[in-house]
Structures are given as C-alpha cells and as structure tokens.
C-alpha cells in the first residue's frame, strides 16, 4: 500500500495555544482511519489543515498523493470534506447542489454532471429528493446530500468532521450506513467521530488524540479493548460507560 496522505510535524497554534503539537501521520490508499478523543484535542483542526481550511506552521509538511498541499493547489481537488453542519446551498435543488462543483470547477458538461449526480444520489439513497430543496429534507437526508456533493468531485481522500453530531439520534444510523458502504467500496476515509461503535466496526485503524498529539494508534480492538496508555484507557472507559 502507498501513503495517500503524509503528514510530518504538523503544528498549529491559536495564539499561545498549541492546537496541534507536532503530529506525524500516514494514511494508506483505501484505508479507513477514525480519530477519537476529548473535545479540544485537535481532531477537527487536524483534518481542517489537510483540507487547507487552516494554515499551519511553516516547518510542517502535508502531502496528498505525494504533492505538498502548500505548493500545488491541485492537491486540494483530491480531498473531499463533509462537515458537522451540512453547508448546502438553500436556493439550489439537491441535484444543483451536487452538480455545481463538477460543472464549474471540472468544466463537465451538464450531461456528465447529471449522470454523476444520478449515480451518487442512488448510492446514498436520496434519488427521490433530486428536485427538492435542502429545507424540504430531514437532517439525515441533508447530510447524505453533503456526502454525495463531496464525492461528485472524485476525491481520492474523504474527510469527515463529526458528520453525525448535528443530527437527531434517529437519523444517525442512516448516515453511518452510507459511510459503511463507502468504506466497503474502498474509499480512503479519515473520520473524526464520537461514534465508537462505528469506529470499532469500520475502521482499519483508530487514532486517539489528546492535547494536540497522537497519544496512541492501532487496530480498533487494541484501542478499545487493550489500550497501552493510561490516558487512552481513561477516555475509553469514560466513553463506553455512557
């Protein structure tokens, strides 16, 4: 396997606060990696740096498919991101939300973009909603549209920033099901999540972060059943008791 994401000494400060304190991480093509940890541990900042939504220290290095993201803007096209909030354009139909970037950024024909949208809407189970507007959909449906929209650009890496945290509990499952299907299809995924059951079931590797550092990483069974570090044990015990 080759590393599709390569991160070396990633550092990010907000004022005097070290949000990321020297993170090293390699993610292989087709790998599903879940990042867990307490609030404020740097999880979301990490993936926002990968997608260039946050700048970072000049001594840090982030490469996508071997390309330094600060040197070549084309690397950003290889990354799709799904946020906590859906960020859909409210004045556009579901189909228009999905086809916008392929039409404008990739200069696809309408026929090409619509064919991709049709395939993705079927894949995430929203084909019946194509001509509706975001306000007419449930939160779970809107998040599935957001996933389809990110996939429409054909990214090599999908980033998810707590994609179920804004959803009502009964809608969480439908979004996680779509993500499970993506994982099975071989999509490279980096997922910040509080859904420990999903991480245990789907992840190839689980990373535990605290205070801007990777404290421990390993197979789900290692992290959840036999963590090596006391800080990881404390977190897992606290989370699994709820």
mmCIF file of C-alpha atoms in Angstrom:
data_model
loop_
_atom_site.group_PDB
_atom_site.id
_atom_site.type_symbol
_atom_site.label_atom_id
_atom_site.label_comp_id
_atom_site.label_asym_id
_atom_site.label_seq_id
_atom_site.Cartn_x
_atom_site.Cartn_y
_atom_site.Cartn_z
ATOM 1 C CA UNK A 1 0.000 0.000 0.000
ATOM 2 C CA UNK A 2 1.123 3.533 -0.745
ATOM 3 C CA UNK A 3 0.505 6.517 1.518
ATOM 4 C CA UNK A 4 -2.116 8.828 0.031
ATOM 5 C CA UNK A 5 -1.850 11.247 2.984
ATOM 6 C CA UNK A 6 1.533 12.009 4.533
ATOM 7 C CA UNK A 7 1.821 14.406 7.492
ATOM 8 C CA UNK A 8 5.059 15.346 9.213
ATOM 9 C CA UNK A 9 5.482 17.531 12.299
ATOM 10 C CA UNK A 10 2.092 19.217 11.835
ATOM 11 C CA UNK A 11 1.881 22.201 14.180
ATOM 12 C CA UNK A 12 -0.921 24.728 14.568
ATOM 13 C CA UNK A 13 -1.266 27.461 17.169
ATOM 14 C CA UNK A 14 -4.205 29.649 18.098
ATOM 15 C CA UNK A 15 -2.444 32.460 19.923
ATOM 16 C CA UNK A 16 -0.346 30.759 22.613
ATOM 17 C CA UNK A 17 -2.472 27.572 22.481
ATOM 18 C CA UNK A 18 -0.946 24.533 20.726
ATOM 19 C CA UNK A 19 -3.898 23.044 18.851
ATOM 20 C CA UNK A 20 -1.535 20.622 17.102
ATOM 21 C CA UNK A 21 1.818 19.912 18.713
ATOM 22 C CA UNK A 22 3.801 18.019 16.089
ATOM 23 C CA UNK A 23 1.560 15.365 14.516
ATOM 24 C CA UNK A 24 3.012 12.661 12.245
ATOM 25 C CA UNK A 25 0.537 10.533 10.303
ATOM 26 C CA UNK A 26 0.484 8.327 7.209
ATOM 27 C CA UNK A 27 -2.761 7.091 5.666
ATOM 28 C CA UNK A 28 -2.699 4.411 3.007
ATOM 29 C CA UNK A 29 -4.884 4.289 -0.076
ATOM 30 C CA UNK A 30 -8.175 2.575 0.743
ATOM 31 C CA UNK A 31 -7.657 2.812 4.500
ATOM 32 C CA UNK A 32 -10.401 3.913 6.900
ATOM 33 C CA UNK A 33 -8.970 5.794 9.883
ATOM 34 C CA UNK A 34 -11.133 7.056 12.747
ATOM 35 C CA UNK A 35 -9.864 9.778 15.080
ATOM 36 C CA UNK A 36 -11.283 9.832 18.598
ATOM 37 C CA UNK A 37 -10.500 11.873 21.689
ATOM 38 C CA UNK A 38 -11.907 14.501 24.035
ATOM 39 C CA UNK A 39 -13.183 17.883 22.834
ATOM 40 C CA UNK A 40 -10.349 20.304 22.167
ATOM 41 C CA UNK A 41 -7.801 17.569 21.496
ATOM 42 C CA UNK A 42 -7.031 18.767 17.952
ATOM 43 C CA UNK A 43 -9.073 16.240 15.943
ATOM 44 C CA UNK A 44 -11.036 18.700 13.810
ATOM 45 C CA UNK A 45 -8.055 21.046 13.464
ATOM 46 C CA UNK A 46 -6.047 18.158 12.028
ATOM 47 C CA UNK A 47 -8.450 17.413 9.200
ATOM 48 C CA UNK A 48 -9.108 21.118 8.564
ATOM 49 C CA UNK A 49 -5.362 21.511 7.993
ATOM 50 C CA UNK A 50 -5.397 18.618 5.494
ATOM 51 C CA UNK A 51 -8.132 20.417 3.539
ATOM 52 C CA UNK A 52 -6.308 23.781 3.829
ATOM 53 C CA UNK A 53 -9.121 25.330 5.849
ATOM 54 C CA UNK A 54 -6.499 26.181 8.475
ATOM 55 C CA UNK A 55 -2.969 27.318 7.832
ATOM 56 C CA UNK A 56 -0.171 25.738 9.820
ATOM 57 C CA UNK A 57 3.446 26.156 10.853
ATOM 58 C CA UNK A 58 5.985 26.587 8.042
ATOM 59 C CA UNK A 59 8.025 23.693 9.430
ATOM 60 C CA UNK A 60 5.088 21.312 8.927
ATOM 61 C CA UNK A 61 4.506 19.154 5.858
ATOM 62 C CA UNK A 62 1.220 17.841 4.468
ATOM 63 C CA UNK A 63 1.238 15.861 1.232
ATOM 64 C CA UNK A 64 -1.660 14.346 -0.716
ATOM 65 C CA UNK A 65 -0.569 11.663 -3.194
ATOM 66 C CA UNK A 66 2.990 12.946 -2.860
ATOM 67 C CA UNK A 67 2.079 16.587 -3.586
ATOM 68 C CA UNK A 68 2.778 19.270 -0.972
ATOM 69 C CA UNK A 69 -0.585 20.996 -0.481
ATOM 70 C CA UNK A 70 1.034 24.384 0.178
ATOM 71 C CA UNK A 71 2.977 24.246 -3.095
ATOM 72 C CA UNK A 72 0.343 22.956 -5.520
ATOM 73 C CA UNK A 73 -3.354 23.825 -5.401
ATOM 74 C CA UNK A 74 -4.302 20.772 -7.462
ATOM 75 C CA UNK A 75 -3.778 18.643 -4.345
ATOM 76 C CA UNK A 76 -6.919 20.165 -2.826
ATOM 77 C CA UNK A 77 -9.049 18.663 -5.621
ATOM 78 C CA UNK A 78 -8.085 15.212 -4.357
ATOM 79 C CA UNK A 79 -9.739 15.892 -0.982
ATOM 80 C CA UNK A 80 -13.477 15.902 -0.220
ATOM 81 C CA UNK A 81 -14.846 17.014 3.124
ATOM 82 C CA UNK A 82 -18.115 16.548 4.995
ATOM 83 C CA UNK A 83 -18.753 18.874 7.938
ATOM 84 C CA UNK A 84 -20.899 18.751 11.089
ATOM 85 C CA UNK A 85 -23.319 21.207 9.501
ATOM 86 C CA UNK A 86 -24.456 20.374 6.003
ATOM 87 C CA UNK A 87 -23.457 23.666 4.297
ATOM 88 C CA UNK A 88 -25.826 23.087 1.372
ATOM 89 C CA UNK A 89 -26.911 25.993 -0.809
ATOM 90 C CA UNK A 90 -30.509 26.616 0.288
ATOM 91 C CA UNK A 91 -31.609 28.234 -3.011
ATOM 92 C CA UNK A 92 -30.461 25.255 -5.107
ATOM 93 C CA UNK A 93 -32.135 21.896 -5.601
ATOM 94 C CA UNK A 94 -30.397 18.755 -4.387
ATOM 95 C CA UNK A 95 -29.302 17.979 -7.940
ATOM 96 C CA UNK A 96 -27.942 21.510 -8.385
ATOM 97 C CA UNK A 97 -26.014 21.289 -5.106
ATOM 98 C CA UNK A 98 -24.307 18.094 -6.293
ATOM 99 C CA UNK A 99 -23.577 19.208 -9.879
ATOM 100 C CA UNK A 100 -22.334 22.732 -9.085
ATOM 101 C CA UNK A 101 -18.652 21.922 -8.496
ATOM 102 C CA UNK A 102 -18.302 19.401 -11.364
ATOM 103 C CA UNK A 103 -19.819 21.977 -13.743
ATOM 104 C CA UNK A 104 -17.822 24.984 -12.533
ATOM 105 C CA UNK A 105 -14.543 23.518 -11.314
ATOM 106 C CA UNK A 106 -14.133 20.477 -13.547
ATOM 107 C CA UNK A 107 -15.901 22.088 -16.528
ATOM 108 C CA UNK A 108 -18.024 18.990 -17.097
ATOM 109 C CA UNK A 109 -20.965 19.015 -19.459
ATOM 110 C CA UNK A 110 -24.431 19.060 -17.892
ATOM 111 C CA UNK A 111 -24.961 15.524 -19.168
ATOM 112 C CA UNK A 112 -21.775 14.291 -17.452
ATOM 113 C CA UNK A 113 -22.505 16.103 -14.190
ATOM 114 C CA UNK A 114 -26.099 14.879 -14.081
ATOM 115 C CA UNK A 115 -25.000 11.295 -14.725
ATOM 116 C CA UNK A 116 -22.591 11.509 -11.774
ATOM 117 C CA UNK A 117 -25.294 13.101 -9.603
ATOM 118 C CA UNK A 118 -27.810 10.376 -10.508
ATOM 119 C CA UNK A 119 -25.310 7.653 -9.599
ATOM 120 C CA UNK A 120 -24.364 9.281 -6.292
ATOM 121 C CA UNK A 121 -27.935 10.092 -5.274
ATOM 122 C CA UNK A 122 -28.801 6.436 -5.760
ATOM 123 C CA UNK A 123 -25.702 5.390 -3.836
ATOM 124 C CA UNK A 124 -26.653 7.486 -0.786
ATOM 125 C CA UNK A 125 -30.388 6.796 -1.067
ATOM 126 C CA UNK A 126 -31.749 10.242 -1.966
ATOM 127 C CA UNK A 127 -32.636 9.797 -5.651
ATOM 128 C CA UNK A 128 -36.289 10.636 -4.911
ATOM 129 C CA UNK A 129 -35.241 14.024 -3.490
ATOM 130 C CA UNK A 130 -33.362 15.295 -6.579
ATOM 131 C CA UNK A 131 -35.623 18.251 -7.358
ATOM 132 C CA UNK A 132 -36.335 19.256 -3.760
ATOM 133 C CA UNK A 133 -34.577 22.000 -1.808
ATOM 134 C CA UNK A 134 -32.484 21.390 1.346
ATOM 135 C CA UNK A 135 -35.175 22.843 3.635
ATOM 136 C CA UNK A 136 -37.560 20.110 2.467
ATOM 137 C CA UNK A 137 -35.231 17.322 3.643
ATOM 138 C CA UNK A 138 -34.508 15.856 7.065
ATOM 139 C CA UNK A 139 -31.099 16.406 8.665
ATOM 140 C CA UNK A 140 -30.048 12.876 7.809
ATOM 141 C CA UNK A 141 -31.035 13.347 4.171
ATOM 142 C CA UNK A 142 -29.184 16.672 4.012
ATOM 143 C CA UNK A 143 -26.020 15.073 5.355
ATOM 144 C CA UNK A 144 -26.303 12.333 2.726
ATOM 145 C CA UNK A 145 -26.575 15.065 0.075
ATOM 146 C CA UNK A 146 -23.419 16.645 1.533
ATOM 147 C CA UNK A 147 -21.617 13.300 1.191
ATOM 148 C CA UNK A 148 -22.785 12.943 -2.423
ATOM 149 C CA UNK A 149 -21.685 16.513 -3.176
ATOM 150 C CA UNK A 150 -18.188 15.833 -1.823
ATOM 151 C CA UNK A 151 -17.936 12.583 -3.801
ATOM 152 C CA UNK A 152 -19.022 14.296 -7.033
ATOM 153 C CA UNK A 153 -15.540 15.749 -7.490
ATOM 154 C CA UNK A 154 -13.982 12.283 -7.461
ATOM 155 C CA UNK A 155 -11.703 12.868 -4.461
ATOM 156 C CA UNK A 156 -9.026 10.353 -3.533
ATOM 157 C CA UNK A 157 -9.490 11.077 0.181
ATOM 158 C CA UNK A 158 -12.727 11.788 2.083
ATOM 159 C CA UNK A 159 -12.560 13.729 5.355
ATOM 160 C CA UNK A 160 -15.464 13.626 7.813
ATOM 161 C CA UNK A 161 -15.629 16.069 10.734
ATOM 162 C CA UNK A 162 -18.095 14.560 13.234
ATOM 163 C CA UNK A 163 -20.679 14.097 10.457
ATOM 164 C CA UNK A 164 -23.424 12.837 12.786
ATOM 165 C CA UNK A 165 -23.011 15.250 15.715
ATOM 166 C CA UNK A 166 -25.662 17.716 14.475
ATOM 167 C CA UNK A 167 -28.244 15.014 13.743
ATOM 168 C CA UNK A 168 -31.195 13.813 15.765
ATOM 169 C CA UNK A 169 -30.385 10.366 17.217
ATOM 170 C CA UNK A 170 -32.790 8.505 14.908
ATOM 171 C CA UNK A 171 -31.037 9.957 11.829
ATOM 172 C CA UNK A 172 -27.509 8.992 12.831
ATOM 173 C CA UNK A 173 -27.840 5.410 11.611
ATOM 174 C CA UNK A 174 -28.782 6.310 8.041
ATOM 175 C CA UNK A 175 -25.679 8.476 7.627
ATOM 176 C CA UNK A 176 -23.389 5.875 9.226
ATOM 177 C CA UNK A 177 -24.845 3.243 6.863
ATOM 178 C CA UNK A 178 -23.806 5.353 3.863
ATOM 179 C CA UNK A 179 -20.328 5.739 5.344
ATOM 180 C CA UNK A 180 -20.090 1.984 5.924
ATOM 181 C CA UNK A 181 -20.926 1.407 2.255
ATOM 182 C CA UNK A 182 -18.238 3.891 1.227
ATOM 183 C CA UNK A 183 -15.688 2.132 3.418
ATOM 184 C CA UNK A 184 -16.596 -1.233 1.874
ATOM 185 C CA UNK A 185 -16.180 0.233 -1.621
ATOM 186 C CA UNK A 186 -12.555 1.125 -0.884
ATOM 187 C CA UNK A 187 -12.805 4.898 -0.411
ATOM 188 C CA UNK A 188 -9.945 6.316 1.663
ATOM 189 C CA UNK A 189 -11.588 7.906 4.714
ATOM 190 C CA UNK A 190 -10.374 9.933 7.678
ATOM 191 C CA UNK A 191 -13.236 10.283 10.151
ATOM 192 C CA UNK A 192 -13.393 12.400 13.305
ATOM 193 C CA UNK A 193 -16.174 10.782 15.299
ATOM 194 C CA UNK A 194 -17.780 10.226 18.683
ATOM 195 C CA UNK A 195 -19.490 7.085 17.335
ATOM 196 C CA UNK A 196 -17.344 4.432 18.990
ATOM 197 C CA UNK A 197 -19.421 1.559 17.628
ATOM 198 C CA UNK A 198 -18.825 2.800 14.085
ATOM 199 C CA UNK A 199 -15.091 3.217 14.740
ATOM 200 C CA UNK A 200 -14.845 -0.296 16.187
ATOM 201 C CA UNK A 201 -16.758 -1.848 13.309
ATOM 202 C CA UNK A 202 -15.495 0.037 10.266
ATOM 203 C CA UNK A 203 -12.030 1.473 10.960
ATOM 204 C CA UNK A 204 -8.838 -0.209 9.836
ATOM 205 C CA UNK A 205 -7.075 1.966 12.408
ATOM 206 C CA UNK A 206 -8.194 4.119 15.320
ATOM 207 C CA UNK A 207 -6.188 7.134 16.461
ATOM 208 C CA UNK A 208 -6.605 8.602 19.933
ATOM 209 C CA UNK A 209 -5.660 12.274 20.251
ATOM 210 C CA UNK A 210 -5.269 14.498 23.287
ATOM 211 C CA UNK A 211 -3.723 17.945 23.767
ATOM 212 C CA UNK A 212 -2.818 18.275 20.088
ATOM 213 C CA UNK A 213 -0.900 14.990 19.893
ATOM 214 C CA UNK A 214 -1.495 11.430 18.767
ATOM 215 C CA UNK A 215 -1.301 9.502 22.028
ATOM 216 C CA UNK A 216 -1.967 6.057 20.611
ATOM 217 C CA UNK A 217 -2.914 4.416 17.320
ATOM 218 C CA UNK A 218 -3.769 0.854 16.407
ATOM 219 C CA UNK A 219 -6.431 -1.625 15.361
ATOM 220 C CA UNK A 220 -9.863 -0.954 16.895
ATOM 221 C CA UNK A 221 -9.559 -3.955 19.213
ATOM 222 C CA UNK A 222 -6.250 -2.650 20.556
ATOM 223 C CA UNK A 223 -7.578 0.853 21.263
ATOM 224 C CA UNK A 224 -10.924 -0.190 22.731
ATOM 225 C CA UNK A 225 -10.043 -3.467 24.452
ATOM 226 C CA UNK A 226 -6.382 -3.159 25.413
ATOM 227 C CA UNK A 227 -5.010 0.366 25.120
ATOM 228 C CA UNK A 228 -1.376 0.783 26.110
ATOM 229 C CA UNK A 229 -1.620 4.301 27.519
ATOM 230 C CA UNK A 230 -3.418 5.273 30.719
ATOM 231 C CA UNK A 231 -4.870 8.401 29.073
ATOM 232 C CA UNK A 232 -6.419 6.242 26.352
ATOM 233 C CA UNK A 233 -7.781 3.820 28.954
ATOM 234 C CA UNK A 234 -9.385 6.672 30.910
ATOM 235 C CA UNK A 235 -11.034 8.057 27.775
ATOM 236 C CA UNK A 236 -12.304 4.690 26.535
ATOM 237 C CA UNK A 237 -13.686 3.758 29.974
ATOM 238 C CA UNK A 238 -15.465 7.122 30.299
ATOM 239 C CA UNK A 239 -16.961 6.924 26.803
ATOM 240 C CA UNK A 240 -18.049 3.295 26.947
ATOM 241 C CA UNK A 241 -19.801 3.769 30.298
ATOM 242 C CA UNK A 242 -22.288 6.174 28.698
#
